[in-house]
Structure formats: C-alpha cells, structure tokens
Short mmCIF file of C-alpha atoms in Angstrom, two decimals:
data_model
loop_
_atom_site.label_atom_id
_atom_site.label_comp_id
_atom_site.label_asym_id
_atom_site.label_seq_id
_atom_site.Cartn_x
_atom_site.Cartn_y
_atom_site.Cartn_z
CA UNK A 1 -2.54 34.82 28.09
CA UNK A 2 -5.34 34.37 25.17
CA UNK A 3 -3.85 33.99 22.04
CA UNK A 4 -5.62 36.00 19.46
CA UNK A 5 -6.36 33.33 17.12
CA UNK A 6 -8.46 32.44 20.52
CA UNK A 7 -10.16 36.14 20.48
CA UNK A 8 -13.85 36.29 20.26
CA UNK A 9 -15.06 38.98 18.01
CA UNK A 10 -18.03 41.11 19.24
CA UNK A 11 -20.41 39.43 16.59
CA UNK A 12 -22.43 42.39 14.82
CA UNK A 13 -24.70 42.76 11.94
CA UNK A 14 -22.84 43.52 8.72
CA UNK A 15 -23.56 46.65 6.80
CA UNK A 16 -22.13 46.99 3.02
CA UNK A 17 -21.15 50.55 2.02
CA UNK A 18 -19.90 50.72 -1.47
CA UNK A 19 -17.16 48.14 -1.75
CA UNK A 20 -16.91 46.98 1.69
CA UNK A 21 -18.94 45.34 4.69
CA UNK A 22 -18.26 46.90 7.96
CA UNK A 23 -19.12 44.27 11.21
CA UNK A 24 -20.62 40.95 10.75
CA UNK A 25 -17.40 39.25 11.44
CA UNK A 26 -15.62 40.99 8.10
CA UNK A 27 -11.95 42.75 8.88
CA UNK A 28 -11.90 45.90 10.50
CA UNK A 29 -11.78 48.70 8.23
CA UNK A 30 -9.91 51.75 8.18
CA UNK A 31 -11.60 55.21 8.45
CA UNK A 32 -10.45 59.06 8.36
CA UNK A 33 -11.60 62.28 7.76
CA UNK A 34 -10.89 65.90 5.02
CA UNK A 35 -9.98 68.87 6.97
CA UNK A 36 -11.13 70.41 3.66
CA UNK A 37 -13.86 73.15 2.56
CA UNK A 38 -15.99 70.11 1.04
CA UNK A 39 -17.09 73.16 -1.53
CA UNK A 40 -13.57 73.16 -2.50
CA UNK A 41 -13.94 69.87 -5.06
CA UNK A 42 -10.46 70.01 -6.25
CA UNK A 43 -8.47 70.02 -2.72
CA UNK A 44 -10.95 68.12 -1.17
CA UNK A 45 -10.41 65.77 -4.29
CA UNK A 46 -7.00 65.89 -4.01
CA UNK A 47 -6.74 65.16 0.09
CA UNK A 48 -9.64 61.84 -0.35
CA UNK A 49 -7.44 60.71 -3.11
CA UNK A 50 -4.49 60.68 -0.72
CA UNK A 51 -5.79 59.08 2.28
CA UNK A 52 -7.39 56.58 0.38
CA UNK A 53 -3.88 55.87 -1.55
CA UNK A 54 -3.17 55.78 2.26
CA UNK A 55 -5.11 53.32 3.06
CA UNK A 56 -8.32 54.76 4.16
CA UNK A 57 -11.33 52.32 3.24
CA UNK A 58 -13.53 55.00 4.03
CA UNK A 59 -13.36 58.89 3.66
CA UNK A 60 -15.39 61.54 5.93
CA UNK A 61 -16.42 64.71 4.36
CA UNK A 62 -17.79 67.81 5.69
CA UNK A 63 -21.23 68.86 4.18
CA UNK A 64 -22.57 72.09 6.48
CA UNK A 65 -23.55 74.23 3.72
CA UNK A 66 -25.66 74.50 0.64
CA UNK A 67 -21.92 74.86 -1.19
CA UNK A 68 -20.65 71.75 0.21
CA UNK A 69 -23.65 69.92 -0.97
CA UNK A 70 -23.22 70.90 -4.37
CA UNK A 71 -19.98 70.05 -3.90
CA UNK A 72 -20.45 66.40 -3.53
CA UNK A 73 -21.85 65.21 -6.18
CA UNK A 74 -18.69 66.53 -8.06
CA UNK A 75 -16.29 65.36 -5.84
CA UNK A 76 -17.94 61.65 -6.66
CA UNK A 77 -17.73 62.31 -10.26
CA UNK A 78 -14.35 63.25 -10.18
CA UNK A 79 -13.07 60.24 -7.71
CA UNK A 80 -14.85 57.68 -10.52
CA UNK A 81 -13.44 59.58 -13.16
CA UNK A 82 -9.86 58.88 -11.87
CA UNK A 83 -10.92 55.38 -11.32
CA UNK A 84 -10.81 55.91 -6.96
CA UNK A 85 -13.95 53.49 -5.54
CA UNK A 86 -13.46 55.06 -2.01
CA UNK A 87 -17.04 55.54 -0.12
CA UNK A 88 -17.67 58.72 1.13
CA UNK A 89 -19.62 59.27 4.31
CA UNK A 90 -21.31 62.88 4.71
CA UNK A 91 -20.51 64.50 8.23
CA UNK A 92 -23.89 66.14 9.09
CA UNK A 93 -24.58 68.48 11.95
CA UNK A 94 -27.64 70.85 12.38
CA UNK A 95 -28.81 71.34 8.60
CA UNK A 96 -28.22 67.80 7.69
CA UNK A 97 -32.33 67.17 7.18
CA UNK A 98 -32.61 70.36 4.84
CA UNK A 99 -29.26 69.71 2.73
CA UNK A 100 -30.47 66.00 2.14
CA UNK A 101 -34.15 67.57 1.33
CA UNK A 102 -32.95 70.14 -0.52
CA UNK A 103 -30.12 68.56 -2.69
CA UNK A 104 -31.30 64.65 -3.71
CA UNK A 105 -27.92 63.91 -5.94
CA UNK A 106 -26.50 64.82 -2.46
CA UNK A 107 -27.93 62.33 -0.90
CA UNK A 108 -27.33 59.57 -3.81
CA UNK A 109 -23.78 60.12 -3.91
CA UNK A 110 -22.82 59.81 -0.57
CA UNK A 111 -22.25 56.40 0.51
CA UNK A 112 -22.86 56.81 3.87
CA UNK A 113 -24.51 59.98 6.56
CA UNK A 114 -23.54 60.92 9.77
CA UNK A 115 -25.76 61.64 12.32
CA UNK A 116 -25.57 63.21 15.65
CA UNK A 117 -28.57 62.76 17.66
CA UNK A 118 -27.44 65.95 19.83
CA UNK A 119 -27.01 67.85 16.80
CA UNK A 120 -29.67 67.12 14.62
CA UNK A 121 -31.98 69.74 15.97
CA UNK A 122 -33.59 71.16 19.14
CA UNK A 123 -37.30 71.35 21.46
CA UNK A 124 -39.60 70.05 18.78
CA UNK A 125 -38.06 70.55 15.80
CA UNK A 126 -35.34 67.45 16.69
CA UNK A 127 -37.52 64.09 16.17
CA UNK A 128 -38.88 65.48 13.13
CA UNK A 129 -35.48 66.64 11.83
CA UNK A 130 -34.02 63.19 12.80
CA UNK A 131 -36.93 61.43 10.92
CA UNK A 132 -36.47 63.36 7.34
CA UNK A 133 -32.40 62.03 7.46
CA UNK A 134 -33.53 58.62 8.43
CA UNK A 135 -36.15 58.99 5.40
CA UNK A 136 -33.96 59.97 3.14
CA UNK A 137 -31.24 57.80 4.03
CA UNK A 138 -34.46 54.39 3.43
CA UNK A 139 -35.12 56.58 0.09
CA UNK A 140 -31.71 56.04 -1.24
CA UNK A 141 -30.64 52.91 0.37
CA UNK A 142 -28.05 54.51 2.69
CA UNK A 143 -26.35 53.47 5.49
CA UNK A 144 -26.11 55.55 8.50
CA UNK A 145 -23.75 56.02 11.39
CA UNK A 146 -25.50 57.10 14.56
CA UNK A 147 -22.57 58.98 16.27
CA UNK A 148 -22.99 60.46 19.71
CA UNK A 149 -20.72 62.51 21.23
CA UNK A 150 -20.16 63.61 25.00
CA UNK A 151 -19.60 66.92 24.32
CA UNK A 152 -23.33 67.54 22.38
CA UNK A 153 -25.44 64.92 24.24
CA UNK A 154 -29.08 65.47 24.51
CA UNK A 155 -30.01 67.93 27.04
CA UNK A 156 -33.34 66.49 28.12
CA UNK A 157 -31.76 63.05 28.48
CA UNK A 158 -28.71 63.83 30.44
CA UNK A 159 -30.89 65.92 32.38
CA UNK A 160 -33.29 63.01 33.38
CA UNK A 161 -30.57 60.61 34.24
CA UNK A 162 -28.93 62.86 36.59
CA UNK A 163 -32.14 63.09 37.97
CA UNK A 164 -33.07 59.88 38.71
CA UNK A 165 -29.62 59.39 39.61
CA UNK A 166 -30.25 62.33 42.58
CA UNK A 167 -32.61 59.97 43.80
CA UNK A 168 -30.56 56.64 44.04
CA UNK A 169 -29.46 54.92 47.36
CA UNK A 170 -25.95 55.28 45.70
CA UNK A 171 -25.88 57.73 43.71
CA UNK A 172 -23.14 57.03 40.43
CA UNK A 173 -20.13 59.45 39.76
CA UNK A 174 -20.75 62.26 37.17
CA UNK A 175 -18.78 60.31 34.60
CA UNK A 176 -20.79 57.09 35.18
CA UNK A 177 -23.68 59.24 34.70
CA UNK A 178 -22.58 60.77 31.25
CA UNK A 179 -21.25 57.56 30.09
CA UNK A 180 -25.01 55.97 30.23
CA UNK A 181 -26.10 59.26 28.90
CA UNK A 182 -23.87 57.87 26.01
CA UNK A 183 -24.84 54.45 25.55
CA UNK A 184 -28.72 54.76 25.85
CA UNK A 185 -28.80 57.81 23.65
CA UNK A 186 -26.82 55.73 20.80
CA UNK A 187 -29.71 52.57 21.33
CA UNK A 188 -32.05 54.97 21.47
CA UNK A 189 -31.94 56.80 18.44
CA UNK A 190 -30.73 53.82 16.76
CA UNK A 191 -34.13 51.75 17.53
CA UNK A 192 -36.04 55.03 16.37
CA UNK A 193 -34.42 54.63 13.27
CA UNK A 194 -35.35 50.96 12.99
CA UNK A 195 -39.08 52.09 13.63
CA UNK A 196 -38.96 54.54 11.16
CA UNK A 197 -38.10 52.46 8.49
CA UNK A 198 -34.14 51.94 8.47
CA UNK A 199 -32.71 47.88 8.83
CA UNK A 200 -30.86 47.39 11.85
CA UNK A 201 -28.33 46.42 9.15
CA UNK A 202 -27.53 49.72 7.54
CA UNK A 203 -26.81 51.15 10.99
CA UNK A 204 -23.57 51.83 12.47
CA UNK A 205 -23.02 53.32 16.38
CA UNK A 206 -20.74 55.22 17.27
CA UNK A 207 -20.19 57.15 21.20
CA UNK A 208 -17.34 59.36 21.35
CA UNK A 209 -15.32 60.90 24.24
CA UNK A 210 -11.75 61.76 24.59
CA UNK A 211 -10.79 60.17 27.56
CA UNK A 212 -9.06 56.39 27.07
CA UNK A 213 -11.12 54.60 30.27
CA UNK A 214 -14.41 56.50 29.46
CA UNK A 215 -14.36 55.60 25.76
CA UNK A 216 -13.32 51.51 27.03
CA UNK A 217 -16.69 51.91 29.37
CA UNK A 218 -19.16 53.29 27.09
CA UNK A 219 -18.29 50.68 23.98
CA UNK A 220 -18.30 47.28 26.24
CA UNK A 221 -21.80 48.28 27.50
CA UNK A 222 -22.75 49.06 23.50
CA UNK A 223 -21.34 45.80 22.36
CA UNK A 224 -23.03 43.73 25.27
CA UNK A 225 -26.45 45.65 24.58
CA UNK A 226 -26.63 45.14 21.20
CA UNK A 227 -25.56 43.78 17.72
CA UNK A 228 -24.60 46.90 15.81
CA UNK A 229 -21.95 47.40 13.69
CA UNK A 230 -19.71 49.63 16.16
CA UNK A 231 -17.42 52.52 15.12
CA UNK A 232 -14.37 52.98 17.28
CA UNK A 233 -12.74 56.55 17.80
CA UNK A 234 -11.29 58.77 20.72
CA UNK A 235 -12.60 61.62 19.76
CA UNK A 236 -10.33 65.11 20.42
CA UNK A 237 -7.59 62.67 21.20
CA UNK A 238 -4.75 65.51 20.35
CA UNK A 239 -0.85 66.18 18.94
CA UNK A 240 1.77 64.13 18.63
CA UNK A 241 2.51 61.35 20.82
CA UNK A 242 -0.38 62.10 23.33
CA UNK A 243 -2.63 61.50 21.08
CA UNK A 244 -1.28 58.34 19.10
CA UNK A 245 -0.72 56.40 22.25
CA UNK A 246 -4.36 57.38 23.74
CA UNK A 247 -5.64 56.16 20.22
CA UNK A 248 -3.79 52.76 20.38
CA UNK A 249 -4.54 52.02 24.03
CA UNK A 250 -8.47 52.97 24.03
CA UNK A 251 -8.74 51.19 20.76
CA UNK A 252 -6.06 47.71 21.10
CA UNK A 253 -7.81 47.23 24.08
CA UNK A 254 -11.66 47.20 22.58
CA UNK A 255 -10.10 45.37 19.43
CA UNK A 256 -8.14 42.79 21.66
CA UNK A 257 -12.02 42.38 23.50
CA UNK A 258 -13.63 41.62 19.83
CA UNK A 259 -15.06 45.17 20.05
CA UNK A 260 -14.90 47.40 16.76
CA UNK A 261 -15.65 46.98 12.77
CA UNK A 262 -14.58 50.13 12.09
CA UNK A 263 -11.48 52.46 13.38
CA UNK A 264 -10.35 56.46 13.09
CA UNK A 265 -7.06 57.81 14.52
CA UNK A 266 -8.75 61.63 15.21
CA UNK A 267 -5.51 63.39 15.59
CA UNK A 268 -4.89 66.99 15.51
CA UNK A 269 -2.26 67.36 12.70
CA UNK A 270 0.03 70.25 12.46
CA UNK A 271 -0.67 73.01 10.48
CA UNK A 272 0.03 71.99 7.33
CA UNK A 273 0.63 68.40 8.01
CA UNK A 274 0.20 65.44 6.66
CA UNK A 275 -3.30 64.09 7.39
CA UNK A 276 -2.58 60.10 6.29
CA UNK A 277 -0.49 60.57 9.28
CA UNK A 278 -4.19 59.24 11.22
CA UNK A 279 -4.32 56.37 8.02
CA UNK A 280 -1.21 55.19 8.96
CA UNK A 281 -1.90 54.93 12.77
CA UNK A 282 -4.93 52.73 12.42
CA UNK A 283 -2.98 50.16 9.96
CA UNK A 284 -0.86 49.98 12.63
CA UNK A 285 -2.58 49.29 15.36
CA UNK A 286 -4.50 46.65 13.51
CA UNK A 287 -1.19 45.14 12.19
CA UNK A 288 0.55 45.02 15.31
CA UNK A 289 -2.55 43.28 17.19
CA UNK A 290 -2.61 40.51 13.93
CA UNK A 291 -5.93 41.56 12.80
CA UNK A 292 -4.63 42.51 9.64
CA UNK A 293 -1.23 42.76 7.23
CA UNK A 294 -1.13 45.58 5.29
CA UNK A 295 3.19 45.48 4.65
CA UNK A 296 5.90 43.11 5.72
CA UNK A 297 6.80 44.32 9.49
CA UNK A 298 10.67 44.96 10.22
CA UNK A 299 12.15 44.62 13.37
CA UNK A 300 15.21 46.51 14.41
CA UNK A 301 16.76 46.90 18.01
CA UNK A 302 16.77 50.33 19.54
CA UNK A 303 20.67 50.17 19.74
CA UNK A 304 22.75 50.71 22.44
CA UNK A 305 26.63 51.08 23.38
CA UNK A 306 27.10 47.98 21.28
CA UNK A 307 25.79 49.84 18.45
CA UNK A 308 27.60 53.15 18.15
CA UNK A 309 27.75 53.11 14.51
CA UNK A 310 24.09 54.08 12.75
CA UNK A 311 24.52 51.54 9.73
CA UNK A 312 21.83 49.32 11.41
CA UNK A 313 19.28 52.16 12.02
CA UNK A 314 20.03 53.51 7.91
CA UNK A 315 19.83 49.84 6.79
CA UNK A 316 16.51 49.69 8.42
CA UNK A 317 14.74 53.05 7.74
CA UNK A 318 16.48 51.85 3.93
CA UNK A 319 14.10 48.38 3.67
CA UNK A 320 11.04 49.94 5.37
CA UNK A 321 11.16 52.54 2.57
CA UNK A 322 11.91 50.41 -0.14
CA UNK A 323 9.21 47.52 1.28
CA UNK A 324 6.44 50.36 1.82
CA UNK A 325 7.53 51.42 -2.03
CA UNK A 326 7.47 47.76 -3.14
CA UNK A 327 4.25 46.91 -1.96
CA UNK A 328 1.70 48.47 -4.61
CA UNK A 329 3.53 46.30 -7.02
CA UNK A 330 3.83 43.09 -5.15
CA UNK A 331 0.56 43.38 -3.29
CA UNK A 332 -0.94 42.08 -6.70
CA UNK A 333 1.84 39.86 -7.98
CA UNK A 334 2.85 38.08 -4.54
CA UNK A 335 -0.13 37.38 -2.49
CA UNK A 336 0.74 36.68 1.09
CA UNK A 337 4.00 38.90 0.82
CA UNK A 338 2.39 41.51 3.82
CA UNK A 339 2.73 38.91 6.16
CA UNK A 340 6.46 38.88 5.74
CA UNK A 341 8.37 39.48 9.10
CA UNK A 342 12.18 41.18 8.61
CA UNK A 343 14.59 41.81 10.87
CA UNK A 344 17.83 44.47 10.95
CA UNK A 345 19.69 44.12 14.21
CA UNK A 346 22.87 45.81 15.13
CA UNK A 347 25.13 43.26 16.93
CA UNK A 348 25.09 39.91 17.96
CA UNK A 349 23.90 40.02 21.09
CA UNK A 350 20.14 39.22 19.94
CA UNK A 351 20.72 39.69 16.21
CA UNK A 352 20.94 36.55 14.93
CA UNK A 353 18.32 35.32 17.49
CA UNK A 354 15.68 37.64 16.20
CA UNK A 355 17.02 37.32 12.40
CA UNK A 356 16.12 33.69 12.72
CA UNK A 357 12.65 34.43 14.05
CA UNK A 358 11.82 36.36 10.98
CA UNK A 359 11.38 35.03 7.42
CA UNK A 360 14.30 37.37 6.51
CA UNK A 361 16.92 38.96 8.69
CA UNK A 362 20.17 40.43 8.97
CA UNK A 363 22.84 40.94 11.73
CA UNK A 364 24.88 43.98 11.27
CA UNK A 365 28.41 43.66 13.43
CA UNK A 366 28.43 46.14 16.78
CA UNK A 367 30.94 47.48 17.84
CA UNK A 368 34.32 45.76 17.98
CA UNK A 369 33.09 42.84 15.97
CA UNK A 370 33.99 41.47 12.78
CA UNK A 371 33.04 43.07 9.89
CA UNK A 372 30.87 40.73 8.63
CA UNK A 373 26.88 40.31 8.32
CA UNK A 374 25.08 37.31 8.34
CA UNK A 375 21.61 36.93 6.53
CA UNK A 376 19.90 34.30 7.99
CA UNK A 377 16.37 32.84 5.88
CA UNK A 378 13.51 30.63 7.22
CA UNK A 379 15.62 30.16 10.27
CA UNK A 380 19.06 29.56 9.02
CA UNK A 381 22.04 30.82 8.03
CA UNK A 382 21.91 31.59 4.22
CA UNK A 383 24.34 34.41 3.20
CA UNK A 384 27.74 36.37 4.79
CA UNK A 385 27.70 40.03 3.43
CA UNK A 386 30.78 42.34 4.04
CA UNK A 387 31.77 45.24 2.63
CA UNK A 388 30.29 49.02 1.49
CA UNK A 389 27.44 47.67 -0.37
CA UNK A 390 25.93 45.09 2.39
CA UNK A 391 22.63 47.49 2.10
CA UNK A 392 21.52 46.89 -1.37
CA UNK A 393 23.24 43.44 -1.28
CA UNK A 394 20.44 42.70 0.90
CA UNK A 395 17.92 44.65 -0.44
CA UNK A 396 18.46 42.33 -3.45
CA UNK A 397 18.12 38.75 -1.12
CA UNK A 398 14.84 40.41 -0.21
CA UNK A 399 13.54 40.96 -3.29
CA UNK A 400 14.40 37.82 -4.31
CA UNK A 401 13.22 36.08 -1.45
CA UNK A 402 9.87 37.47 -2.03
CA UNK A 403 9.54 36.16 -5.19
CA UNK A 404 10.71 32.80 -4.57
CA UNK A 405 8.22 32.37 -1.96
CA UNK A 406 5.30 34.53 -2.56
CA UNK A 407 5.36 33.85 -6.20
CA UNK A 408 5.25 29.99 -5.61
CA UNK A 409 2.27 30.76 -3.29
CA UNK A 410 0.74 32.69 -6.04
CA UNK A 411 1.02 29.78 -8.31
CA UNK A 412 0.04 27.10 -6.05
#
C-alpha cells in the first residue's frame, strides 16, 4: 500500500483568489454553494456567513438577473463590514457577458466567475459572449473557473465526436464518447481563454457529471493533459447517504491519485436543511484521507452485546461536541491541537488497545465488568475514573491535556 506521505500530488498552476491559492501544490480548499435569491442580500448574507463559519474557503453565489447583480456588490459590503474575508465566486449561466457588461462593481466584487462553455450562449452569438466574460474577467484581474457540465455540453462538439466516432474501426461506448466531449471542451475553452488574454494561472477547470466512475475518468485524463488548477465535484450527486458516499468515493479516490485543489459536496439538502451539512462533508473527507486537520478526530467502537449500556456512545457524541465547540478558541491559542486523535471505547475488548493508539483515550467498562475506566495518555495508563461524573472528569483531562501539550508547542 502507498502511504500518503508517499502520494504524488497532481502538480498544477496556483491561482490566488482573495485570501487563498487554489493548486500549485497549496492544501485543498473547501468550496460550497447559497441556495439563496442572490437579490436577497440579507439571507444570502446570512447563509455565506454560515458556511463560511462552516468552513467554506470559498462561497458560490447565484447571479442570473439584473437584481442579483445589484445584489452583489452589497452582499460584499456587508461580509467586510462584519469583518467575513470569504471570496465569492459568481455562478454565471446565459446572461453572464451582459450582467458583467452591464454592472462593472459586479464584476469588481466578485472574487471569482463561473463559466459554462455550454451555457454561455448559442450559433454565433457563443464565442463572442465567451470573449466579453473572459475580457472582463483580464479587466478586473479575476480568476475564472471554466466548468463544464455533461448535462449542457456543446452541441456542435458532441455532435462531431460522435461522428468521427461512427467512423472508427472500434467505435467507443456512448459514455466514452461524452466523457471526451468533457475533457476537450474544458482544454478547449480554457486555451481560448489563454489566447484571449487570461494567464493560464487565473484559470480553474472544472467537468462535472453525476456518476462516481465517469467523474474518476474525465478528471485523470484533465490532470494528465494539463496543469490547471482542477475543481473536483459530483455534480447532482443527491439525498442523504447516496449522495455523501458517491461524493467521498469519486472524490478520495482523485484526492488519494494527487488529483484536486479544490472540493464541493453538491448535495441536495432537505427542505429547510442545513446547507453546511455539504461544508462539513468535504472537511471530512480531506481529514480522514490526512490531507488536512481541521478538529481532533475521536474514535469510538460501534458497540455490540458487550456494550448494552449507551454511556460510551453519550460520552462520545459529549467530547465531539464539546471538541467541535472548543476549537474556535484553541485553534488560535494551541496550534497543532486539530491533529489530536481521541478515543471512547466501550469495553475492554479493544478499548484500551485503541485508547493507547490515540493521544487521549478512555475505556468505558462493558457489560459485566468492573466499574471502572481507565484513561490512558501518550500510550499509557494515566488515570482510573469511576463513578457518575467519569464524563466531565474526562472532559477536564482533555482540556488539560491540550494545554499541556499544545501550549508547550505554541511556546516552543
């Protein structure tokens, strides 16, 4: 197995939006997207505020009308106002050339635009449409994602492969059709950007489908034809856990291959639910691949006959909540202290094992056994808890483990 220490990354040009640099070897960066009316500046305020308090390092808006574009400027104001230095990207579709024309401080305070070659226009109309965004986004020193999707891919190109694919030997499958559809549209459009004006390094590519082997295809044959910064997403991936697990697997597997800068978890939420729920995912999947720390990890055993009582899943839902509450505060004060690994197992059939492979663990007795706890640190035995308060008992050995080790670092 390659370690992934060992991991090549996909080496790509960097591109700086705002605060951050997406590709060129920096961390990849979280992404997500308002389900707001964009001309609605106080909800759509209100949702970019929470998914970048989230963890969002970069927030999608919607800008399809002449409302919306007036609408952005203020939403900038108001995120500076309230001290929030989150780049927003502008999600353009059809218009996007005559909203950017029409409404400059649109097109200063976005951060980023969003184009989609199969959306930008049609017949003659579409280079020249694609040619004023690209202008504007040289005119005020934008970056640009070039996003292509299978489900509005250029007619006349599609139309041509399948066409000269009629006349192969060995003719391809549909879907190996549509997925070079995908790719060559993305370089395309990308290198008529370059000619127009726009450095390769304020582009970003991006080619999404919905399908977990398609979307795998398409982005190793990006990443081995060119150096772009590359945008990962399933696009449409769906509710629930269909679409979380078809999100991890398409993108672990890319990431785990070096392939991605930047990530979005595009998951159909509930009406009226949360939408950091897709913020969340991402960190996630970049945390549990080692890419990145974003809050101390606890481990806790799915319990079994062993484990009839549910102390050991309330101690650990307990310390996730109060480590994911902690962490504003000690992100600043204890640097390091995401990395921390802790453990809440509920007998001693693996519990101490696993407590000892953590930095901080606990071992809550199963059934039958004595009532008794042990709290094991760096490996070894430190502490016996018993008793009704074991939880905040070790709560406290937490907290003050932290601070003994993550405030020496921070001194050091």
């Amino acid at each position: 197995m390659v370690a992934l220490s060992e991991i090549k990354r996909h080496r790509t040009l960097p591109v700086r939006i705002r605060n951050i640099v997406i590709g060129g070897g920096f961390p990849v960066a979280v992404q997500s997207m308002t389900n707001t009316d964009t001309a609605d500046v106080q909800k759509t305020f209100e949702q970019v505020r929470q998914l970048y308090e989230a963890g969002s390092e970069i927030v999608r808006v919607t800008v399809n009308t002449a409302e919306a574009a007036k609408g952005v400027p203020k939403l900038r104001e108001l995120l500076d106002k309230n001290n929030l230095d989150v780049p927003l990207a502008g999600c353009f579709h059809y218009n996007g050339h005559k909203l950017l024309s029409d409404f400059p401080e649109l097109a200063q305070a976005l951060d980023k635009y969003r184009i989609n070659p199969g959306n930008v226009g049609f017949g003659q109309k579409r280079d020249r449409q694609f040619e004023i965004m690209i202008e504007k986004a040289i005119e005020f020193k934008k970056a640009v994602r070039i996003g292509v999707n299978w489900g509005s891919l250029d007619a006349d190109l599609s139309t041509r492969l399948m066409d000269e694919n009629a006349r192969r030997a060995e003719p391809w499958g549909a879907d190996a059709v549509t997925r070079e559809a995908l790719v060559q549209s993305a370089m395309m459009n990308a290198e008529k950007a370059v000619k127009i004006g726009l450095p390769a390094e304020k582009i970003i590519l991006s080619a999404k489908v919905s399908r977990v082997q398609d979307l795998m295809a398409v982005y190793r044959e990006l990443a081995k034809r060119s150096n772009y910064a590359l945008h990962l997403g399933l696009t449409e991936a769906g509710m629930g856990s269909k679409g979380i697990v078809a999100t991890a697997l398409a993108e672990g597997i890319l990431l785990q291959e070096g392939i991605g800068d930047t990530i979005r978890a595009s998951l159909t939420p509930e009406p009226g639910g949360d939408r950091t729920i897709e913020v969340k995912i991402c960190r996630e999947i970049l945390q549990a691949l080692g890419l990145r720390s974003f809050t101390p990890e606890v481990s806790a055993c799915p319990g079994c006959g062993r484990t009839t009582s549910t102390v050991f899943q309330e101690l650990a839902q307990d310390i996730q909540r109060y480590l994911d509450a902690q962490m504003p505060i000690w992100a600043a004060e204890y640097p390091g202290v995401a990395t921390m690994k802790v453990a809440v197992m509920g007998c001693i059939v693996n519990g101490p094992g696993e407590s000892k492979h953590a930095d901080i663990g606990i071992s809550l007795p199963g059934t039958g056994e004595q009532p008794v706890a042990p709290v094991f640190i760096d490996g070894k035995k430190a502490h016996t808890l018993r008793g009704e308060h074991i939880a905040k008992e070790f709560q406290d050995i937490v907290a003050r483990y932290v601070e003994e080790r993550f405030g020496k670092s921070k001194a050091a």
